[in-house]
Coordinates of C-alpha atoms and ligand atoms in Angstrom, one line a residue:
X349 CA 5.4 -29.4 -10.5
X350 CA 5.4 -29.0 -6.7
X351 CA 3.2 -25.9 -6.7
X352 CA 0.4 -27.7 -8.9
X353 CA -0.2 -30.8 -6.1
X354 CA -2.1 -29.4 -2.6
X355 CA 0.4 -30.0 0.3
X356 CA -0.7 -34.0 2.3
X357 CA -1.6 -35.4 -1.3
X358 CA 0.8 -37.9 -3.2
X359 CA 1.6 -35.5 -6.2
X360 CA 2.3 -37.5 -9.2
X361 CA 6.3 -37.5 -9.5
X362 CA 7.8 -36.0 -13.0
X363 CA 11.1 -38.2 -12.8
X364 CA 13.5 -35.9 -14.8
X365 CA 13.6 -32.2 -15.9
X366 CA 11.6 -31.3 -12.3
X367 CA 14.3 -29.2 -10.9
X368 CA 14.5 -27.5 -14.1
X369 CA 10.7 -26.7 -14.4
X370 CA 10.4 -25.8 -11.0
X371 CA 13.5 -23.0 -11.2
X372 CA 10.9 -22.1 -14.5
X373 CA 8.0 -21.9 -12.1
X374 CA 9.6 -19.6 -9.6
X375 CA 11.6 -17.7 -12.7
X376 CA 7.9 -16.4 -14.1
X377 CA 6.2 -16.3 -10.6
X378 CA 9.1 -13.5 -9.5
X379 CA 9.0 -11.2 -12.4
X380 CA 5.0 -11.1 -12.3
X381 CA 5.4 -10.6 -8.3
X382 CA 8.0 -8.1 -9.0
X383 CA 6.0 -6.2 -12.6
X384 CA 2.6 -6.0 -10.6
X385 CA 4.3 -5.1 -7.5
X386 CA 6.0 -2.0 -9.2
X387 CA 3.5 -0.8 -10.4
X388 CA 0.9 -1.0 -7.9
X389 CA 2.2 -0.4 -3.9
X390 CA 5.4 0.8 -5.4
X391 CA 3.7 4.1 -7.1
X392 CA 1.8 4.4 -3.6
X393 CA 4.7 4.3 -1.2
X394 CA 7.1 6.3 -4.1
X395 CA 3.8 9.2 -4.9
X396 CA 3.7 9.7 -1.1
X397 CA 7.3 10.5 -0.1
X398 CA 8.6 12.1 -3.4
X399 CA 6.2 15.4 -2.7
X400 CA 8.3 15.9 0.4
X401 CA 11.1 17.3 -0.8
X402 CA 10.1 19.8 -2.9
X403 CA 7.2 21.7 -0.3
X404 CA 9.1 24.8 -0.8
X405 CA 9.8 25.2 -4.1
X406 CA 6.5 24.1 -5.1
X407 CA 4.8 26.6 -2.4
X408 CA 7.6 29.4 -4.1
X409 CA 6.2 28.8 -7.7
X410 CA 2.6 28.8 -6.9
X411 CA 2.7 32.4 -4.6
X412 CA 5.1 33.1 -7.9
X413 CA 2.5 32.5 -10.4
X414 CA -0.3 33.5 -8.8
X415 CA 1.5 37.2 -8.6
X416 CA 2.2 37.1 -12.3
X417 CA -1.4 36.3 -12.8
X418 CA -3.5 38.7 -10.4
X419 CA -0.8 41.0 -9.4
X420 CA -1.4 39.9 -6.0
X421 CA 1.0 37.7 -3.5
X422 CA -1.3 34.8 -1.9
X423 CA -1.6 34.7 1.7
X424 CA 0.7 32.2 3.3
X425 CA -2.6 30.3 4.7
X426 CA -4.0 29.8 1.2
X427 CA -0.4 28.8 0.1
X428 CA -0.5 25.5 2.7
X429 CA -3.9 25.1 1.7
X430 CA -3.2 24.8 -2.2
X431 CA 0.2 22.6 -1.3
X432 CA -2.3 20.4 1.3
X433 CA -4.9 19.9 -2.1
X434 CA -1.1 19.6 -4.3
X435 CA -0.8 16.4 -1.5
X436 CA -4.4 15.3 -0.8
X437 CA -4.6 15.1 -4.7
X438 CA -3.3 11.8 -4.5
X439 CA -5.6 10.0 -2.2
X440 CA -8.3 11.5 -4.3
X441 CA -7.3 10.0 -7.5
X442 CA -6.3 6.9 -5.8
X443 CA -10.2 6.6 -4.3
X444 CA -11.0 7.0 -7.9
X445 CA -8.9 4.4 -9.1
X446 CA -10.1 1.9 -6.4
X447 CA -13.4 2.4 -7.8
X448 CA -12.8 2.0 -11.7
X449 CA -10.5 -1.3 -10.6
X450 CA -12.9 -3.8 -9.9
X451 CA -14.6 -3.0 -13.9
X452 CA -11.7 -2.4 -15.3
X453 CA -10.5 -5.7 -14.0
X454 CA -13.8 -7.9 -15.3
X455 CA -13.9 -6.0 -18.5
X456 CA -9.9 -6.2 -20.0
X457 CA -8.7 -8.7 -17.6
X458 CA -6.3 -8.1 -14.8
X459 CA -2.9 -8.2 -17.3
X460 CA -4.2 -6.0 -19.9
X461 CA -5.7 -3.4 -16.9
X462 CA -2.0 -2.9 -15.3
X463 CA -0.7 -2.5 -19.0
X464 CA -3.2 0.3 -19.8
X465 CA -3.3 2.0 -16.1
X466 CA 0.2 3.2 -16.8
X467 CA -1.4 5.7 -19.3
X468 CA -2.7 7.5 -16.6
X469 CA 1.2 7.6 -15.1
X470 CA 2.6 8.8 -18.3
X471 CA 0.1 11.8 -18.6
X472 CA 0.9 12.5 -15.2
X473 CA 4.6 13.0 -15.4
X474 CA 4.0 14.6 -18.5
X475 CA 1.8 17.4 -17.1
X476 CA 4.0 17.8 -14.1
X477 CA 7.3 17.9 -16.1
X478 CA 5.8 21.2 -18.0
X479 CA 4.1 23.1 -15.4
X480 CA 7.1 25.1 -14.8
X481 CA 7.5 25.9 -18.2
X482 CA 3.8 26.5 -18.4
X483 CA 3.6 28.7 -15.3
X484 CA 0.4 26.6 -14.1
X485 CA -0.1 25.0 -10.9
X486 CA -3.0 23.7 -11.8
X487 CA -1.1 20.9 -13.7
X488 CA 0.2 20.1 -10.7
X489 CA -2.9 19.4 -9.3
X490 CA -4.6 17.4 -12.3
X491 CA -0.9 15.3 -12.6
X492 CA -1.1 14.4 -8.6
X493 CA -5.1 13.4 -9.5
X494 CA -4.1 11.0 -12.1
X495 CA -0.7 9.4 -10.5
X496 CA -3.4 8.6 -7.9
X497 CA -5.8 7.1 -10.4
X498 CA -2.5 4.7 -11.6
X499 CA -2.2 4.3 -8.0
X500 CA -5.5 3.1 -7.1
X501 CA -6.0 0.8 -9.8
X502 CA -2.4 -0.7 -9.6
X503 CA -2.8 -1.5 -6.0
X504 CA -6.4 -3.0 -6.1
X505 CA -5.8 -5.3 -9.2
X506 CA -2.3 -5.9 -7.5
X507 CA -3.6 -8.5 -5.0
X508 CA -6.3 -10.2 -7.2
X509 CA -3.9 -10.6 -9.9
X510 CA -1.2 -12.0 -7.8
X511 CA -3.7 -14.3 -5.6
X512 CA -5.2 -15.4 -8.5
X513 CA -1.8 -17.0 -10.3
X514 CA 0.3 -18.0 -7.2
X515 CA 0.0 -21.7 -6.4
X516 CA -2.3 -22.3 -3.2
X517 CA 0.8 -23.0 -0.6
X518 CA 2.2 -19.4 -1.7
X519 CA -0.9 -16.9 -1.5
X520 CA 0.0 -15.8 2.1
X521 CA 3.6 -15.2 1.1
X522 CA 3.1 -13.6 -2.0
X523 CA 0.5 -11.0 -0.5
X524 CA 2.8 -10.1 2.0
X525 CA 5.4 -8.9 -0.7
X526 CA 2.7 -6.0 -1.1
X527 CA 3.9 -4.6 1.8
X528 CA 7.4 -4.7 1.3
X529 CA 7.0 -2.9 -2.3
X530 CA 5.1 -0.2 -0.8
X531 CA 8.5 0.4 1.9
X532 CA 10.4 0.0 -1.2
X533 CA 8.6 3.2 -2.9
X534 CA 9.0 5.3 0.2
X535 CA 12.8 4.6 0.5
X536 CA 13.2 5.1 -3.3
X537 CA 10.9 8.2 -3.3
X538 CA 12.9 9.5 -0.4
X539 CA 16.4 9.0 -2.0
X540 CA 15.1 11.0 -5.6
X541 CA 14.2 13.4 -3.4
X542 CA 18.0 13.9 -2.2
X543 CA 19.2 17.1 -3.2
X544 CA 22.1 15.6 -4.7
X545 CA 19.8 13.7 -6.5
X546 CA 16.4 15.0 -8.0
X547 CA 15.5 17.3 -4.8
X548 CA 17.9 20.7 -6.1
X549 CA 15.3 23.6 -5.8
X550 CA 15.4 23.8 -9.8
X551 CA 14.3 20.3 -10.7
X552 CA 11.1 19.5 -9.5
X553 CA 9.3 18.7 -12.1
X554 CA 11.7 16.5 -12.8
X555 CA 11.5 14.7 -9.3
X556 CA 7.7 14.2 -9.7
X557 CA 7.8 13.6 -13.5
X558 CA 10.0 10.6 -11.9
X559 CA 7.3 8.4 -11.0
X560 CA 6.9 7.5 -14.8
X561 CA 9.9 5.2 -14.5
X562 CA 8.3 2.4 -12.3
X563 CA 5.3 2.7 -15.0
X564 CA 7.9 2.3 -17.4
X565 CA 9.5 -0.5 -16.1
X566 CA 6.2 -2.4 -15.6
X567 CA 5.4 -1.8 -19.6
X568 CA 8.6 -3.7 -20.1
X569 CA 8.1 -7.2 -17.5
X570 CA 4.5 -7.3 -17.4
X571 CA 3.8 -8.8 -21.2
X572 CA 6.1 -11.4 -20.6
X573 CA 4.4 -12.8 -17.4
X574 CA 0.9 -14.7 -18.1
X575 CA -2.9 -13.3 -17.6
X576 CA -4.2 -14.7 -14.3
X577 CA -5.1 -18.6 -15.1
X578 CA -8.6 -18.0 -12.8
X579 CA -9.6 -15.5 -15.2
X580 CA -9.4 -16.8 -17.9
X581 CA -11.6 -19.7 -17.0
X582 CA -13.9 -18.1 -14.4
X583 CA -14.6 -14.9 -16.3
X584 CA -13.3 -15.6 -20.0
X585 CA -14.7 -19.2 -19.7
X586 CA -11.6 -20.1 -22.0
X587 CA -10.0 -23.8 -20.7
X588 CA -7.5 -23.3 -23.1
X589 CA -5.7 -20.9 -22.6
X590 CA -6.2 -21.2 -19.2
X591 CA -4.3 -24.2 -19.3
X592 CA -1.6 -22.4 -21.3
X593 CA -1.2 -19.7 -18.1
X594 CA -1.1 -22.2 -15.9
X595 CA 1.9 -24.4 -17.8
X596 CA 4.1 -21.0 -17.9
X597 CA 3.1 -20.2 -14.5
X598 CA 4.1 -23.6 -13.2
X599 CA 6.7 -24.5 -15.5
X600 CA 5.3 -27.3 -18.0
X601 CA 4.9 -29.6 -14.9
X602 CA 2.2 -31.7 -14.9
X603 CA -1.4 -29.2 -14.1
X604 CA -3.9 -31.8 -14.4
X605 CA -4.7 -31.6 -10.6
X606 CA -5.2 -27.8 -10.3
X607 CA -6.9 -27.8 -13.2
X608 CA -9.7 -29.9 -12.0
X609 CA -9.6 -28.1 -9.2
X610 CA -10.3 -25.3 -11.1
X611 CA -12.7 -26.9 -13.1
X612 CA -14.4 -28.0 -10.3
X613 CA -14.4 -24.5 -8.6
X614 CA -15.9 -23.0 -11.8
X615 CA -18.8 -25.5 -11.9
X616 CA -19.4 -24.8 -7.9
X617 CA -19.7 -20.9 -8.7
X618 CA -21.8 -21.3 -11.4
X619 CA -25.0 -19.1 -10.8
X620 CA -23.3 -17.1 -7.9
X621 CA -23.0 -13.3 -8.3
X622 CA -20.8 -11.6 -5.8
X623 CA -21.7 -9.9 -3.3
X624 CA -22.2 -6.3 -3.3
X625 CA -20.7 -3.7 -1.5
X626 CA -24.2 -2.2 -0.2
X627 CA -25.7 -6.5 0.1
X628 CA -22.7 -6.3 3.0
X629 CA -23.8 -3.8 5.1
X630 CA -27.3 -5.2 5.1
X631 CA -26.4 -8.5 5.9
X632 CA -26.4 -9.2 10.0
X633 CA -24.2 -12.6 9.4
X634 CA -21.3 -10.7 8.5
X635 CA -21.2 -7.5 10.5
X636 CA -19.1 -8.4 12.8
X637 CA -16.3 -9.0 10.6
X638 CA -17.3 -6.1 8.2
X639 CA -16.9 -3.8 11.3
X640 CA -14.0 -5.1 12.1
X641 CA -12.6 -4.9 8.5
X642 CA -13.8 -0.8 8.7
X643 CA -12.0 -0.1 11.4
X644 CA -8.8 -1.5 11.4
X645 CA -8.9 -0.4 7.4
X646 CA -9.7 3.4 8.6
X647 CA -7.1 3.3 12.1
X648 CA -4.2 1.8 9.7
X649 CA -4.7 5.5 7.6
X650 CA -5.9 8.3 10.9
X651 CA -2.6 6.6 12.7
X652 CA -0.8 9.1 10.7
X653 CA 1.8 6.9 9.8
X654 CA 1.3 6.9 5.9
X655 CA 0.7 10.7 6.2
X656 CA 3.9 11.5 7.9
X657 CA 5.4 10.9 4.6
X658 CA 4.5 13.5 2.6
X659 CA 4.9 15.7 5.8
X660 CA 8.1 14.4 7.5
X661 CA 10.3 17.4 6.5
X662 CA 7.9 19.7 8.6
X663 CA 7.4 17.5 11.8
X664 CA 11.0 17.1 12.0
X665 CA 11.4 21.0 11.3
X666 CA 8.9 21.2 14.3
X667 CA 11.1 18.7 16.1
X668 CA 14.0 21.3 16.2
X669 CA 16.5 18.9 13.8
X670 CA 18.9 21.0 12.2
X671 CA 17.7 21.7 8.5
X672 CA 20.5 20.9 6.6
X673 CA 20.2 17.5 7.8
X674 CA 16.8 16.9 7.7
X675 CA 16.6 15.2 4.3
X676 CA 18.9 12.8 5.5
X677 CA 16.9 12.0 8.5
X678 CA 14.1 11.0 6.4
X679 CA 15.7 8.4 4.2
X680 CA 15.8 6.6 8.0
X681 CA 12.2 7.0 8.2
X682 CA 11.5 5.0 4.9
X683 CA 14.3 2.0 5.7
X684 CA 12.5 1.8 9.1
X685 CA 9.6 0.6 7.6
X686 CA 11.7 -1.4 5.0
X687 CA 13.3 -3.4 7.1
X688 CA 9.7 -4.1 9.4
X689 CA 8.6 -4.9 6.1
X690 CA 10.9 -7.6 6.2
X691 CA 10.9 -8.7 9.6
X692 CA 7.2 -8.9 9.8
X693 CA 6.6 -11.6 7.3
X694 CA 8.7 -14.1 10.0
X695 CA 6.6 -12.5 12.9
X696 CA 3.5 -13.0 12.1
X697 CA 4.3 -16.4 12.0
X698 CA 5.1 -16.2 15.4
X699 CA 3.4 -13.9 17.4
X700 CA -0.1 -14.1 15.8
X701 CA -2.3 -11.2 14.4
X702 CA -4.1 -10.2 17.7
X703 CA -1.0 -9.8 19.3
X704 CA 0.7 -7.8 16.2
X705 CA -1.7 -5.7 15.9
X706 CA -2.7 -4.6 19.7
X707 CA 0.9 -5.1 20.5
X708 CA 1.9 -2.5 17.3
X709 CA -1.0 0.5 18.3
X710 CA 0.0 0.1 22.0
X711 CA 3.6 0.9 21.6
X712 CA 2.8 3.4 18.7
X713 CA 0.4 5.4 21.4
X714 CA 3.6 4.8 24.1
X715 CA 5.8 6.9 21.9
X716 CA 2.9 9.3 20.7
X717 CA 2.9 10.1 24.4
X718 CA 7.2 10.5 24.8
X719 CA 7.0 12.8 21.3
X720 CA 4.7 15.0 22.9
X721 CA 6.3 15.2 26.2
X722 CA 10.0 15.3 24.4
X723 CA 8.1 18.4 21.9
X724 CA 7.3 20.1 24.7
X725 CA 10.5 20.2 26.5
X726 CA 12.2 20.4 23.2
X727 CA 14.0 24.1 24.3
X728 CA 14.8 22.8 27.7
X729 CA 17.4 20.2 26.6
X730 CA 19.8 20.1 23.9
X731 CA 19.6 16.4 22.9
X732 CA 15.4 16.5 23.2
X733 CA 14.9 16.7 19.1
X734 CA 16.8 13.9 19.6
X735 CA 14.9 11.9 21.5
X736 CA 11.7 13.1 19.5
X737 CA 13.1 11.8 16.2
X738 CA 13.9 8.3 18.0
X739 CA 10.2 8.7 19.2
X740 CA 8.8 8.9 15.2
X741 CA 11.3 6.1 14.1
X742 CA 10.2 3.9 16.9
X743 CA 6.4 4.8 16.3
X744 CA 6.8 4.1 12.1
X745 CA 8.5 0.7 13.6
X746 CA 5.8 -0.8 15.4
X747 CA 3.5 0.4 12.9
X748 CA 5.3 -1.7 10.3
X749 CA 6.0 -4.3 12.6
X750 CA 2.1 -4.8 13.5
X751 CA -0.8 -3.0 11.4
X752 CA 1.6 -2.4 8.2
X753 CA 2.0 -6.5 7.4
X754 CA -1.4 -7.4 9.2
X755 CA -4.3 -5.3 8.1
X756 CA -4.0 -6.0 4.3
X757 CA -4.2 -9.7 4.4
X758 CA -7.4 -9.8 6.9
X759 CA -10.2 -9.3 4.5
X760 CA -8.6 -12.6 2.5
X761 CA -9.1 -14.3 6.1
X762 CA -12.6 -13.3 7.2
X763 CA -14.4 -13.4 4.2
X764 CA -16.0 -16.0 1.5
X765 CA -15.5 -15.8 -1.7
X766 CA -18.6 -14.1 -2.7
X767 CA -18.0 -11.5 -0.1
X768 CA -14.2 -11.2 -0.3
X769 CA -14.4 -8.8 -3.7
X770 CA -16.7 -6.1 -2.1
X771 CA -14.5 -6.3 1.6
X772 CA -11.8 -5.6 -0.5
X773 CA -13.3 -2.6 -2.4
X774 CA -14.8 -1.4 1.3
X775 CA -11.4 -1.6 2.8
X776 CA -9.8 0.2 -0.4
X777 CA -12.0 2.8 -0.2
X778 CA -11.3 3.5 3.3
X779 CA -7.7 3.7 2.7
X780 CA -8.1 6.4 0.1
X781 CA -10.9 8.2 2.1
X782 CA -8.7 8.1 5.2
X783 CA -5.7 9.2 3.6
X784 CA -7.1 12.2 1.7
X785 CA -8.9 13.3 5.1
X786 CA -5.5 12.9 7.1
X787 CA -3.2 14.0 4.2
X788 CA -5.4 17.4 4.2
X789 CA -5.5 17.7 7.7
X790 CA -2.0 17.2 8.4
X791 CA -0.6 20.3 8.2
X792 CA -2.9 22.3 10.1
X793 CA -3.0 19.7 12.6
X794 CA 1.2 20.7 12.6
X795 CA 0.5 24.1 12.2
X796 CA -2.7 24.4 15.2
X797 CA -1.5 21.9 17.9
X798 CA 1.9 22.3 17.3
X799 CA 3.5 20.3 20.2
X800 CA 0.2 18.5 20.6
X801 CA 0.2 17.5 17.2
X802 CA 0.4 13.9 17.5
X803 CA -2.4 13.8 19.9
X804 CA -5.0 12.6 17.2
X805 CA -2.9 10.0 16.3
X806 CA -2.4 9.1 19.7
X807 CA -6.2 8.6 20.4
X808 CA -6.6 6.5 17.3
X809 CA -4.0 4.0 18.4
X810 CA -5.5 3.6 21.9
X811 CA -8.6 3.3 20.6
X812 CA -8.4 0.7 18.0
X813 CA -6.1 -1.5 20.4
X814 CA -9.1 -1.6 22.7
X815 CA -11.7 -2.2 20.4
X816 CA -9.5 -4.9 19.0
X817 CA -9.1 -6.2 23.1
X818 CA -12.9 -6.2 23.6
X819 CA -13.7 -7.8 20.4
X820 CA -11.4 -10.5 21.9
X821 CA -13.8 -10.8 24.9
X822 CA -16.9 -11.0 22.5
X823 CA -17.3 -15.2 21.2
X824 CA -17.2 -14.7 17.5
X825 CA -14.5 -12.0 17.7
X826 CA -12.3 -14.6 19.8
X827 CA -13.2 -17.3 17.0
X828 CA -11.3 -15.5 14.6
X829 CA -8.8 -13.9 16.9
X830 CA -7.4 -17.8 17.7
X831 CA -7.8 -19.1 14.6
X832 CA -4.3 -17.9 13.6
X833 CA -3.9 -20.8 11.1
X834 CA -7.0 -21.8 10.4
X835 CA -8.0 -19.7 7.1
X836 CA -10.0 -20.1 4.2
X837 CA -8.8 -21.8 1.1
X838 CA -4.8 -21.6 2.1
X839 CA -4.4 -17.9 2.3
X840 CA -2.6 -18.6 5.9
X841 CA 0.4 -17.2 6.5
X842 CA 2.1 -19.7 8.4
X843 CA 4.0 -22.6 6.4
X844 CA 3.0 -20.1 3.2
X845 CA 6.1 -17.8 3.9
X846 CA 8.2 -20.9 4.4
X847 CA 6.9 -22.6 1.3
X848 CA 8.0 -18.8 -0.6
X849 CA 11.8 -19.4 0.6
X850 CA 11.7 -22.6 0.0
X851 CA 10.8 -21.7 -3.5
X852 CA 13.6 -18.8 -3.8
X853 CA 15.8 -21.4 -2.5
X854 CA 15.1 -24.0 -5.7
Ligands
LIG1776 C1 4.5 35.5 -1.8 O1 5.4 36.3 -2.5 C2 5.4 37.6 -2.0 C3 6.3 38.5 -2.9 O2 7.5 37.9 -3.3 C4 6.0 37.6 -0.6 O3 6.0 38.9 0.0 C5 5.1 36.7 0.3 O4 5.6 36.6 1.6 C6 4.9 35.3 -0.4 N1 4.0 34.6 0.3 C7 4.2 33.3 0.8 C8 3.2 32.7 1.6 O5 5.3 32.8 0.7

């Protein structure tokens, strides 16, 4: 009722039963929040930490098999290797996925797309869950390949899906939950990985077979929220059932004004193709934002942060923390970002995104330089570790608190929509590139720099912070910069997270 009249108009009043279809309204709009969100940036954050916990064992079975095999133990450099591809898998799949998205989206529609990409999920855990017994690693490998497929496709169709059906006032809010799901995975994945829990030496398989219960739980709430209304009458060219989506979505209020806006959209895009990715680069009159777009897409992945993850039991082995407590260390890691997740969305209403985001790679580059200093002196002074695992918790805090919330809701901002669909699969592909290139590097960035480790990291933070600074002294990059609440068709933040408690609140 509320959501279907734009904020400043009269909105025709629906005398009784309002209350009652607006707790409707916010009912359906939570579970398909909650159903996409599991199974998009909840498989990413959950895939990335739950291959922590088990680096040994699965480093133990592979030199295991490969003697059974050959005869031969493998070197322990071909062992990190192998386990780096075991991890860097991911990413790969996930590129993959971010690629077959935008098709797969336009061809079955964005419900039906999340319903099938759980296939991939299922034959993941399934391969995993028998390597053991089928002594091969190399099911491993293919399993980590296609959880990063689900991955990829879950969190590209994710945002579309969820932007599309959300009522105008709640776009910004509801994009920002994508964060929040993806902290939720990495605290999850980190607590499976317990060894009380799923992270005993003996059940591996089990631990990464686990990622099938998200998919599992998105078969079960997805069918009962509606396909995206804009799809159905954009792509499908069906008013009908548009109409239909958009009465569940809204609970049976009165849709007549959204509809004709919608109606009125379609008629306006008539004709227009969107843009391709390769038409973008070409095209002078949007470079500056497509370079922005590149690099703050690339710095959020060669930060590190997302990286740590699937590493964090070896930096803070580095870091001289006792091992036995290492695992518990790490379920701090994952909360950190949880609770920035959080915090964040009231922030940014704040503080602004220039600030948040030069603000977050400053400070993250502060404690890259106390880690390396605290590394360094780590056998000098008992309480040093210490100080170097404060270091990583503060560094993953301004990350979240900045670039974590910021980044993903930018290409919304600065582009039309005609460009918006390819800056979204440019900035996708990016993340994927940039994590596979990071996640593979990692540990021989550990295992060669050793106390100097997060030196790489360090230089990416300074330099994106700048470039973001300069671009502030350029006039169009200043435009933008300033323009915190002016955004195209209500995707702003501010007054949008307000308007998403207010609707929890009904
Ligand atoms: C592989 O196993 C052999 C035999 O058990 C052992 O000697 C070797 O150190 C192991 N290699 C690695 C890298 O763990």
């Amino acid at each position: 009722m509320v959501a279907a009249s734009t904020a400043g108009e009269p909105r025709p009043l629906g005398g009784q039963g309002t209350r009652r279809s607006r707790q409707v309204q916010s009912r359906v709009l939570i579970l398909m929040v909650c159903a996409a969100g599991i199974g998009g940036t909840f498989q990413y954050g959950y895939n990335l930490t739950i291959i922590n916990a088990p680096t040994a064992s699965i480093q133990v079975f592979v030199n295991e098999t490969w003697l059974e095999r050959t005869g031969h133990p493998l070197g322990s450099r071909t062992v990190t290797l192998i386990w780096s591809f075991i991890v860097s898998l991911f990413p790969l799949g996930g590129l993959m996925g971010a690629l077959l998205a935008g098709p797969m989206a336009i061809k079955l529609g964005r419900r039906k797309s999340l319903l099938l990409n759980n296939l991939f999920v299922v034959l993941a855990a399934l391969l995993v869950g028998f390597s053991q017994m089928a002594k091969s690693f190399e099911m491993i490998l293919l399993s980590r390949f296609l959880a990063g497929i689900n991955a990829g496709v879950g969190m590209s169709i994710q945002p579309m899906y969820l932007g599309e059906s959300a009522p105008k006032q709640l776009r910004g809010g509801v994009a920002l939950t994508s964060a929040s799901f993806t902290a939720l995975g990495l605290v999850l994945g980190q607590v499976a990985g317990l060894r009380e829990i799923l992270g005993a030496e003996e059940s591996w398989p089990l631990l990464l077979a686990s990622n099938v219960v998200p998919g599992l739980i998105q078969l079960v709430l997805l069918p009962w929220a509606p396909e995206s209304p804009r799809y159905l009458l954009m792509d499908q060219g069906n008013e009908e059932s548009c109409l239909l989506a958009l009465r569940k979505l809204r609970g049976h209020g009165d849709v007549s004004v959204e509809m004709k806006e919608l109606l009125a959209e379609q008629a306006a895009i008539r004709g227009k193709t969107p843009a391709a990715p390769w038409a973008l680069l070409w095209n002078p009159a949007v470079r500056w934002q497509l370079l922005s777009i590149v690099v703050l897409s690339s710095a959020m992945q060669l930060c590190g942060n997302d990286s740590m993850y699937s590493y964090a039991s070896y930096i803070f082995e580095e870091a001289g923390i006792p091992v036995d407590k290492i695992q518990y260390y790490i379920i701090g890691t994952g909360s950190c970002e949880l609770a920035t997740a959080l915090t964040c969305n009231l922030l940014v209403d704040r503080a602004g995104r220039r600030v948040l985001i030069i603000g977050g790679y400053s400070l993250m580059a502060v404690w890259a330089i106390v880690f390396t200093v605290a590394l360094s002196l780590r056998d000098q002074l008992s309480w040093m570790p210490y100080l170097c695992m404060g270091c990583l918790f503060a560094y993953i805090l301004s990350f979240g608190i900045g670039p974590a919330g910021v980044t993903g809701v930018i290409p919304t901002e600065i582009f039309d929509q005609v460009t918006r669909p390819a800056a979204y699969m440019i900035s996708g592909s990016l993340l994927w590139t940039n994590l596979f290139l990071v996640g593979t590097a990692f540990p021989f960035i550990v295992d060669g720099l050793g106390h100097y480790c997060y030196l790489p990291f360090l230089a990416v933070c300074i330099g994106t912070a700048a470039y973001v600074g300069f671009s502030f002294l350029r006039r169009r990059g200043r435009a933008f910069w300033k323009s915190q609440k002016s955004s195209t068709n209500g995707t702003s933040i501010p007054g949008s997270m307000r308007a998403w408690l207010r609707l929890l609140k009904s």
